Short mmCIF file of C-alpha atoms in Angstrom, two decimals:
data_model
loop_
_atom_site.label_atom_id
_atom_site.label_comp_id
_atom_site.label_asym_id
_atom_site.label_seq_id
_atom_site.Cartn_x
_atom_site.Cartn_y
_atom_site.Cartn_z
CA MET A 1 -71.01 151.01 80.49
CA LYS A 2 -71.92 147.87 78.71
CA LYS A 3 -69.74 144.56 78.16
CA ILE A 4 -69.76 144.61 74.48
CA THR A 5 -67.78 147.80 74.46
CA LEU A 6 -65.31 146.19 77.04
CA LEU A 7 -64.69 143.65 74.54
CA ALA A 8 -64.07 146.45 71.79
CA LEU A 9 -60.79 146.92 73.14
CA GLY A 10 -59.53 143.62 72.53
CA CYS A 11 -61.02 143.97 69.05
CA ALA A 12 -59.35 147.30 68.30
CA MET A 13 -55.82 145.78 69.34
CA LEU A 14 -56.25 142.73 67.02
CA LEU A 15 -57.39 145.13 64.09
CA GLY A 16 -54.40 147.73 64.60
CA PHE A 17 -52.29 144.71 64.50
CA SER A 18 -53.66 143.37 61.08
CA ALA A 19 -54.05 146.81 59.29
CA SER A 20 -52.57 145.51 56.52
CA ALA A 21 -54.24 142.10 55.77
CA GLN A 22 -55.82 141.32 52.13
CA GLU A 23 -59.24 141.74 51.14
CA VAL A 24 -61.30 138.34 50.86
CA VAL A 25 -61.38 136.89 47.67
CA TYR A 26 -63.97 134.64 45.63
CA VAL A 27 -62.91 131.12 44.01
CA GLU A 28 -64.30 128.02 42.83
CA ASP A 29 -64.43 125.64 45.45
CA PRO A 30 -64.54 122.09 43.59
CA ALA A 31 -65.40 120.22 47.21
CA GLN A 32 -68.88 121.87 47.20
CA GLY A 33 -69.38 119.83 44.19
CA TYR A 34 -70.08 120.83 40.22
CA THR A 35 -73.18 123.23 38.88
CA PHE A 36 -74.71 121.82 35.83
CA ASN A 37 -73.62 123.50 32.54
CA LYS A 38 -76.17 124.88 30.00
CA PHE A 39 -77.60 122.64 27.62
CA GLU A 40 -76.08 123.30 24.28
CA ASN A 41 -72.45 123.14 26.17
CA ASN A 42 -70.78 119.62 26.81
CA TRP A 43 -71.58 117.84 23.56
CA PHE A 44 -69.38 115.70 21.12
CA LEU A 45 -68.98 114.28 17.80
CA ASN A 46 -67.28 110.60 17.90
CA LEU A 47 -65.78 109.14 14.76
CA GLU A 48 -63.49 105.79 15.43
CA GLY A 49 -62.56 102.92 12.82
CA GLY A 50 -60.89 99.71 14.01
CA ALA A 51 -61.21 96.06 13.42
CA GLY A 52 -63.29 93.05 15.15
CA VAL A 53 -63.06 89.04 15.53
CA LEU A 54 -65.48 86.95 16.00
CA MET A 55 -64.57 84.33 19.08
CA SER A 56 -66.94 81.58 18.60
CA PRO A 57 -65.89 77.78 18.51
CA ASN A 58 -66.95 77.17 14.94
CA ASP A 59 -65.06 80.59 14.15
CA LYS A 60 -61.77 79.02 15.37
CA GLN A 61 -61.94 76.51 12.67
CA VAL A 62 -60.56 79.44 10.33
CA ASP A 63 -56.95 78.48 9.90
CA LYS A 64 -55.05 81.74 10.13
CA PHE A 65 -56.44 84.46 12.67
CA GLY A 66 -55.53 87.50 10.12
CA ASP A 67 -58.88 85.76 8.12
CA ARG A 68 -61.02 86.41 10.66
CA ILE A 69 -60.32 89.91 11.27
CA GLY A 70 -63.03 92.30 9.78
CA TRP A 71 -62.75 96.13 9.79
CA LYS A 72 -65.52 98.42 11.83
CA GLY A 73 -66.13 102.10 11.33
CA THR A 74 -68.58 104.09 13.87
CA ILE A 75 -69.99 107.44 14.25
CA ALA A 76 -71.47 108.97 17.25
CA VAL A 77 -72.80 112.13 19.14
CA GLY A 78 -73.06 111.99 22.42
CA LYS A 79 -73.28 114.55 25.49
CA TRP A 80 -71.95 114.75 29.04
CA PHE A 81 -74.66 115.83 31.72
CA THR A 82 -72.06 115.92 34.57
CA PRO A 83 -68.60 115.26 34.93
CA ILE A 84 -69.04 111.86 35.46
CA LEU A 85 -72.34 110.68 33.58
CA GLY A 86 -72.95 110.86 29.55
CA LEU A 87 -74.31 109.32 26.87
CA ARG A 88 -74.01 108.61 23.02
CA VAL A 89 -76.10 107.69 20.18
CA GLY A 90 -74.40 106.60 17.08
CA GLY A 91 -74.29 104.17 13.87
CA GLU A 92 -71.86 101.54 12.67
CA PHE A 93 -70.89 99.60 9.95
CA ALA A 94 -68.90 96.33 9.98
CA GLN A 95 -67.72 93.33 8.12
CA HIS A 96 -67.89 89.72 9.86
CA LYS A 97 -65.55 86.70 9.03
CA GLY A 98 -65.49 83.39 10.33
CA ALA A 99 -66.45 79.68 9.60
CA ALA A 100 -70.37 78.35 10.12
CA SER A 101 -71.66 74.98 9.80
CA THR A 102 -73.06 73.81 6.17
CA ARG A 103 -76.57 73.35 7.65
CA TYR A 104 -76.80 76.80 9.51
CA GLU A 105 -74.78 79.19 7.88
CA VAL A 106 -76.39 81.99 5.94
CA VAL A 107 -76.73 80.91 2.15
CA ALA A 108 -76.07 84.45 0.91
CA GLY A 109 -73.01 84.89 3.62
CA HIS A 110 -70.91 81.71 2.72
CA ARG A 111 -68.17 81.80 0.44
CA PRO A 112 -67.02 77.92 -0.10
CA GLU A 113 -64.77 79.13 -2.87
CA MET A 114 -62.63 80.32 -0.23
CA ASN A 115 -62.54 77.17 1.84
CA ASP A 116 -58.86 76.63 1.69
CA LYS A 117 -59.12 79.08 4.75
CA LEU A 118 -60.33 76.80 6.63
CA LYS A 119 -58.28 74.06 9.41
CA ASP A 120 -60.26 70.73 7.81
CA PRO A 121 -62.09 71.73 4.61
CA THR A 122 -64.18 68.75 4.48
CA GLY A 123 -67.23 70.03 3.98
CA VAL A 124 -68.67 70.14 7.64
CA PHE A 125 -67.90 73.89 7.52
CA ASN A 126 -67.81 76.44 4.88
CA TYR A 127 -66.03 79.97 4.77
CA GLN A 128 -68.31 82.95 5.84
CA PHE A 129 -68.05 86.67 5.04
CA PHE A 130 -70.96 89.13 5.67
CA ASN A 131 -71.72 92.83 6.43
CA THR A 132 -73.86 94.30 8.81
CA ALA A 133 -74.80 98.01 9.50
CA GLY A 134 -76.93 99.48 12.17
CA GLY A 135 -77.37 101.92 15.40
CA TYR A 136 -76.72 101.63 19.02
CA VAL A 137 -76.89 103.78 22.27
CA ASP A 138 -74.16 103.59 24.91
CA VAL A 139 -74.60 104.86 28.54
CA LEU A 140 -71.15 106.48 29.50
CA LEU A 141 -69.32 106.23 32.95
CA ASN A 142 -66.36 108.55 33.45
CA LEU A 143 -64.10 106.43 35.90
CA THR A 144 -61.38 108.78 36.21
CA ASN A 145 -63.70 111.88 37.36
CA TRP A 146 -65.37 109.42 39.66
CA TRP A 147 -62.59 107.94 41.45
CA CYS A 148 -59.82 111.04 41.55
CA GLY A 149 -62.41 114.18 41.35
CA TYR A 150 -62.49 116.12 38.33
CA ARG A 151 -59.91 118.24 37.33
CA PRO A 152 -60.06 120.54 34.31
CA GLY A 153 -56.90 120.21 31.49
CA ARG A 154 -56.50 116.37 32.94
CA VAL A 155 -54.92 114.69 29.46
CA TYR A 156 -56.09 111.20 30.45
CA ASN A 157 -59.90 110.06 30.97
CA GLY A 158 -60.74 106.35 31.43
CA ILE A 159 -64.37 106.28 30.30
CA PHE A 160 -66.54 102.73 31.04
CA TYR A 161 -69.36 102.52 28.77
CA ALA A 162 -72.08 99.74 27.99
CA GLY A 163 -75.32 99.70 25.83
CA ALA A 164 -77.00 97.95 22.95
CA GLY A 165 -77.63 98.12 18.93
CA ILE A 166 -79.61 96.68 16.38
CA ASN A 167 -77.95 95.93 13.12
CA TRP A 168 -78.90 94.46 10.10
CA ILE A 169 -77.23 91.54 7.82
CA MET A 170 -76.70 93.05 4.00
CA TYR A 171 -77.01 90.43 1.50
CA ARG A 172 -77.58 90.57 -2.12
CA GLU A 173 -79.51 87.46 -2.93
CA GLY A 174 -82.10 85.00 -1.10
CA ALA A 175 -84.20 82.04 -1.38
CA GLY A 176 -86.72 81.57 -4.22
CA ASP A 177 -89.64 82.44 -2.00
CA GLY A 178 -87.69 86.20 -1.41
CA LYS A 179 -87.19 85.05 2.23
CA TRP A 180 -83.77 84.68 3.70
CA ARG A 181 -82.94 80.98 4.58
CA TYR A 182 -80.47 78.44 6.38
CA ALA A 183 -78.53 76.05 4.39
CA GLY A 184 -80.94 73.71 6.14
CA GLY A 185 -84.45 75.66 5.15
CA GLU A 186 -84.90 77.17 8.35
CA GLU A 187 -85.91 81.28 7.92
CA VAL A 188 -83.29 83.53 8.89
CA ASP A 189 -84.18 86.91 10.83
CA PHE A 190 -81.47 89.55 9.65
CA ARG A 191 -82.14 91.80 13.00
CA MET A 192 -79.20 91.39 14.97
CA VAL A 193 -79.22 92.38 18.61
CA THR A 194 -75.94 93.55 20.03
CA ALA A 195 -75.08 93.98 23.75
CA ARG A 196 -71.45 96.20 24.29
CA ALA A 197 -69.43 97.42 26.65
CA GLY A 198 -66.07 99.08 26.80
CA LEU A 199 -63.38 100.69 27.95
CA LEU A 200 -62.81 104.22 25.94
CA ASN A 201 -59.44 105.90 26.49
CA LYS A 202 -59.62 109.35 25.75
CA PHE A 203 -56.11 111.69 25.64
CA THR A 204 -56.93 115.37 25.60
CA VAL A 205 -54.83 116.81 22.26
CA SER A 206 -56.82 120.67 22.64
CA LYS A 207 -59.73 122.75 23.67
CA HIS A 208 -61.85 120.75 21.23
CA PHE A 209 -60.42 117.80 19.95
CA ASP A 210 -59.44 114.46 22.00
CA ILE A 211 -57.97 111.15 20.57
CA VAL A 212 -59.48 108.05 21.67
CA LEU A 213 -58.66 104.25 21.86
CA ASP A 214 -61.43 101.78 22.36
CA LEU A 215 -61.37 98.48 23.67
CA GLN A 216 -64.83 96.98 23.16
CA VAL A 217 -66.75 93.41 23.56
CA ALA A 218 -70.08 92.81 21.67
CA LEU A 219 -72.22 90.12 22.26
CA HIS A 220 -74.53 89.35 18.95
CA ASN A 221 -77.74 87.24 19.98
CA LYS A 222 -77.57 85.69 16.35
CA TYR A 223 -76.28 81.94 15.94
CA ILE A 224 -75.17 83.51 12.66
CA ASP A 225 -72.21 80.43 12.38
CA GLY A 226 -74.58 77.90 13.60
CA TYR A 227 -72.68 76.79 16.94
CA GLY A 228 -75.31 76.44 19.90
CA ARG A 229 -78.05 77.44 17.93
CA ARG A 230 -79.23 79.92 20.89
CA SER A 231 -75.69 80.93 22.04
CA TYR A 232 -74.40 84.55 21.93
CA ASN A 233 -71.24 85.50 18.95
CA PRO A 234 -68.66 87.15 21.34
CA GLU A 235 -66.80 89.66 18.86
CA PRO A 236 -63.97 92.19 20.75
CA THR A 237 -62.79 94.84 18.60
CA VAL A 238 -60.19 97.46 18.93
CA LEU A 239 -60.94 100.89 17.34
CA ALA A 240 -59.12 104.25 17.59
CA GLY A 241 -60.57 107.58 16.67
CA PHE A 242 -60.95 110.97 17.64
CA VAL A 243 -63.46 113.36 19.49
CA TYR A 244 -64.70 116.93 18.68
CA ASN A 245 -65.97 118.93 21.44
CA PHE A 246 -68.65 121.30 20.84
CA GLY A 247 -69.47 124.86 23.10
CA ARG A 248 -67.81 124.76 26.67
CA LYS A 249 -66.22 121.27 27.77
CA GLU A 250 -65.05 122.54 31.56
CA TRP A 251 -67.40 122.34 34.51
CA THR A 252 -68.22 125.22 37.04
CA ALA A 253 -67.68 125.00 40.93
CA PRO A 254 -69.41 126.85 42.99
CA ILE A 255 -68.07 130.16 44.02
CA VAL A 256 -67.08 130.46 47.77
CA PRO A 257 -64.85 133.56 49.53
CA VAL A 258 -61.77 132.82 51.49
CA CYS A 259 -60.39 134.74 53.60
CA PRO A 260 -56.38 135.51 53.87
CA THR A 261 -54.21 133.52 56.08
CA TRP A 262 -52.46 136.39 58.63
CA LYS A 263 -49.03 135.48 58.41
CA TYR A 264 -46.56 136.86 61.01
CA THR A 265 -43.34 136.49 62.77
CA ASP A 266 -43.26 134.45 66.38
CA ALA A 267 -42.01 137.81 67.54
CA GLU A 268 -45.04 139.49 66.42
CA GLY A 269 -47.22 136.28 67.43
CA ASP A 270 -46.03 136.49 70.97
CA ALA A 271 -47.03 140.26 71.06
CA LEU A 272 -49.79 139.63 69.88
CA VAL A 273 -50.92 136.63 72.38
CA ALA A 274 -49.64 138.59 75.55
CA ARG A 275 -51.71 141.95 74.25
CA LEU A 276 -54.86 139.56 73.58
CA ALA A 277 -54.16 138.33 77.10
CA ALA A 278 -53.97 141.63 78.99
CA ALA A 279 -56.86 142.89 77.15
CA ASP A 280 -58.58 139.57 78.92
CA ALA A 281 -57.53 140.71 82.41
CA LYS A 282 -58.43 144.29 81.49
CA ILE A 283 -61.87 143.22 80.88
CA ALA A 284 -62.37 140.84 83.30
CA SER A 285 -61.08 143.75 85.98
CA LEU A 286 -63.71 146.03 84.62
CA GLU A 287 -66.55 143.56 84.79
CA LYS A 288 -65.46 142.73 88.35
CA GLN A 289 -65.69 146.49 89.11
CA LEU A 290 -68.86 146.89 87.10
CA TYR A 291 -70.58 144.25 89.67
CA ASP A 292 -69.25 145.14 92.52
CA CYS A 293 -70.69 148.65 91.74
CA LEU A 294 -74.07 147.82 90.91
CA HIS A 295 -74.22 145.49 94.31
CA ARG A 296 -72.79 148.26 96.32
CA VAL A 297 -70.05 145.81 97.23
CA THR A 298 -66.68 146.95 98.54
CA PRO A 299 -64.07 144.91 97.23
CA THR A 300 -61.80 143.36 100.26
CA PRO A 301 -58.04 143.76 99.93
CA ASP A 302 -56.70 140.35 99.36
CA PRO A 303 -52.59 140.20 98.50
CA LYS A 304 -53.40 137.38 96.13
CA PRO A 305 -55.59 137.64 93.07
CA ALA A 306 -58.49 135.18 93.01
CA PRO A 307 -57.74 132.33 90.68
CA VAL A 308 -61.44 132.43 88.52
CA VAL A 309 -63.16 135.86 87.98
CA SER A 310 -66.65 135.85 88.73
CA GLY A 311 -69.47 137.05 86.86
CA ASP A 312 -69.75 136.72 83.00
CA ALA A 313 -66.04 137.37 81.97
CA PRO A 314 -64.26 134.23 80.75
CA LEU A 315 -61.46 132.89 82.19
CA ALA A 316 -59.69 132.72 79.40
CA THR A 317 -60.04 132.93 75.63
CA ILE A 318 -58.25 130.84 72.99
CA TYR A 319 -58.09 131.89 69.49
CA TYR A 320 -57.23 130.49 65.96
CA PRO A 321 -56.67 131.09 62.55
CA ILE A 322 -59.24 131.14 60.00
CA GLY A 323 -60.33 127.56 59.28
CA LYS A 324 -57.80 125.91 61.80
CA SER A 325 -58.94 123.91 64.77
CA ALA A 326 -55.61 122.67 66.01
CA ILE A 327 -54.30 125.04 69.41
CA THR A 328 -50.93 126.98 68.40
CA ALA A 329 -47.68 127.10 70.28
CA GLU A 330 -48.51 130.35 71.65
CA GLN A 331 -52.26 129.33 72.18
CA LYS A 332 -50.79 126.57 74.41
CA LYS A 333 -49.09 128.50 76.93
CA ILE A 334 -52.21 130.08 77.87
CA VAL A 335 -53.94 126.63 78.06
CA ALA A 336 -51.15 125.60 80.59
CA ALA A 337 -51.92 128.67 82.45
CA VAL A 338 -55.74 128.03 82.74
CA ALA A 339 -54.96 124.23 83.60
CA ASN A 340 -52.77 125.50 86.63
CA VAL A 341 -55.68 127.76 87.85
CA MET A 342 -57.95 125.03 87.69
CA LYS A 343 -55.96 122.81 89.48
CA ASP A 344 -55.84 124.96 92.51
CA ASN A 345 -59.43 124.99 92.83
CA SER A 346 -62.50 122.49 92.69
CA ASN A 347 -65.01 124.96 90.46
CA ASN A 348 -66.63 123.42 86.86
CA TYR A 349 -66.08 125.24 83.98
CA VAL A 350 -67.64 125.61 80.35
CA LEU A 351 -65.75 125.25 77.40
CA THR A 352 -67.82 126.75 74.54
CA GLY A 353 -66.91 126.60 70.94
CA TRP A 354 -66.84 129.45 68.46
CA ALA A 355 -66.79 129.78 64.49
CA ASP A 356 -67.16 133.10 62.80
CA ASN A 357 -70.22 132.98 60.80
CA TYR A 358 -68.94 135.12 57.61
CA THR A 359 -66.91 132.57 56.12
CA GLY A 360 -66.83 129.16 55.31
CA THR A 361 -70.15 126.99 54.93
CA ASP A 362 -72.17 125.96 58.02
CA LYS A 363 -71.16 122.32 58.03
CA ILE A 364 -67.35 123.65 57.96
CA ASN A 365 -68.01 126.04 61.03
CA ALA A 366 -70.16 123.53 62.82
CA LYS A 367 -67.18 121.03 62.56
CA LEU A 368 -64.85 123.71 63.47
CA ARG A 369 -66.94 124.35 66.67
CA LYS A 370 -66.93 121.09 67.67
CA ASP A 371 -62.92 120.29 67.15
CA ARG A 372 -61.64 123.59 68.50
CA VAL A 373 -63.75 123.07 72.18
CA ASN A 374 -62.67 119.09 71.66
CA GLY A 375 -59.10 120.13 71.46
CA VAL A 376 -59.00 122.59 74.51
CA LYS A 377 -60.90 120.44 76.65
CA ASN A 378 -58.39 117.15 75.77
CA ALA A 379 -55.22 119.47 76.31
CA LEU A 380 -56.41 120.41 79.75
CA THR A 381 -57.13 117.29 80.81
CA GLY A 382 -53.70 115.84 79.42
CA LEU A 383 -52.71 118.54 81.83
CA GLY A 384 -54.13 117.15 84.83
CA VAL A 385 -57.57 118.72 84.73
CA ALA A 386 -60.49 116.15 85.68
CA ALA A 387 -62.50 115.87 82.49
CA ASP A 388 -66.01 115.84 84.69
CA ARG A 389 -65.03 119.58 85.54
CA LEU A 390 -65.31 120.31 81.93
CA ASP A 391 -68.61 120.69 79.98
CA ALA A 392 -67.62 121.12 76.21
CA GLN A 393 -70.46 123.04 74.43
CA ILE A 394 -70.63 124.83 71.06
CA ASN A 395 -72.33 128.30 70.02
CA ASP A 396 -73.72 128.38 66.43
CA GLY A 397 -73.83 132.59 66.63
CA ASN A 398 -71.00 135.18 66.64
CA LEU A 399 -69.01 135.55 70.01
CA THR A 400 -68.55 139.29 68.89
CA SER A 401 -71.15 141.71 67.27
CA PHE A 402 -68.03 143.95 65.19
CA GLY A 403 -68.72 142.59 62.02
CA PRO A 404 -66.64 140.50 59.27
CA LYS A 405 -63.71 142.88 59.74
CA SER A 406 -63.57 141.22 62.96
CA ALA A 407 -64.51 138.09 62.43
CA ALA A 408 -60.82 136.87 64.04
CA LEU A 409 -62.42 137.71 67.16
CA ASP A 410 -64.58 135.06 66.67
CA ARG A 411 -62.59 132.08 65.99
CA ALA A 412 -62.40 131.04 69.52
CA VAL A 413 -62.94 128.85 72.54
CA THR A 414 -63.83 130.99 75.63
CA ILE A 415 -63.53 129.13 79.22
CA ASN A 416 -65.72 130.30 82.13
CA GLU A 417 -66.65 129.45 85.30
CA ALA A 418 -69.77 127.05 85.69
CA LYS A 419 -72.61 129.03 87.41
#
């Protein structure tokens, strides 16, 4: 008789008790990461409109804040490459209003007939009003998905972005030689490079539509108002608009198998523990009989059973529900009985942690084996067994070879006498 045949007794008992268990189901597991969607998915069209204000010291010469507000409109096409990282490319048209020094104002942009809008119309500054048009590129970082994890159907997403753009100042007149110049005669470069960053607040309305509130700050590299000559003009902007999403918007998580959790009453659990303990005792007895038969040894009558069974049979086996490493209330009774046996002798013992290889990932199963065997060792030492008598190990294989339907027999910690 092989030892695997002896273990079949315990397997049959467990299978009889769980005959009504549900089948394994397969679900998406976000903890395993997210797969990349097809290239045609996760594209979007972004349309926004709003207003901005130039904020350099010269612009502050305008008397009323409202006379510094210029409107802006943008349109962009973008794509999300992951739930966190995306890119958009677009164009914009904007108005800019403020004050410029009479020397470094752009001649075609100044509006001296509107100098009554200035705080001190003494001739040192002129009111300036001009338009720009150009394009930009932004890198998008979804902070909500990064910090809180991706969740389909989330209403709000906070998206940080940063990028750069090139704009051209638009005028209808120039100097006599056909070149644009400042009032002082210095030639003007009409390309304006802009660095930009902001927070895009996106609210989901439907499967394809989102509304957005865009809080943006831009830095223009032109001293268009004459302040500081090489300084940058900051321009905070508030924009509102919408996003239209093309193709698939959601992301797909890897599919993993999930085994159902067995549910039973306390009475049924106690009965199962008792039956498993009886099966362990029966297996140990049969092992001893087989050993004595092979070695022609006649058992010596002993009114008291030996505290530890010799051979390869475990002193005890502690079983666990799927995915759990904590010792159940029923199994704690077995651990307490094992501790009493260990304290009655001076033998050393090997504790081995097991997990079935039919469910879960290798990483999860490795952690379960380690946590289970360490939990039993800590429980035994807490009951008075010396830690140096206990050798905690793990085994990456299956405890039995009865297949996936008997995987519950592989989620265990075995306790053997050290050889």
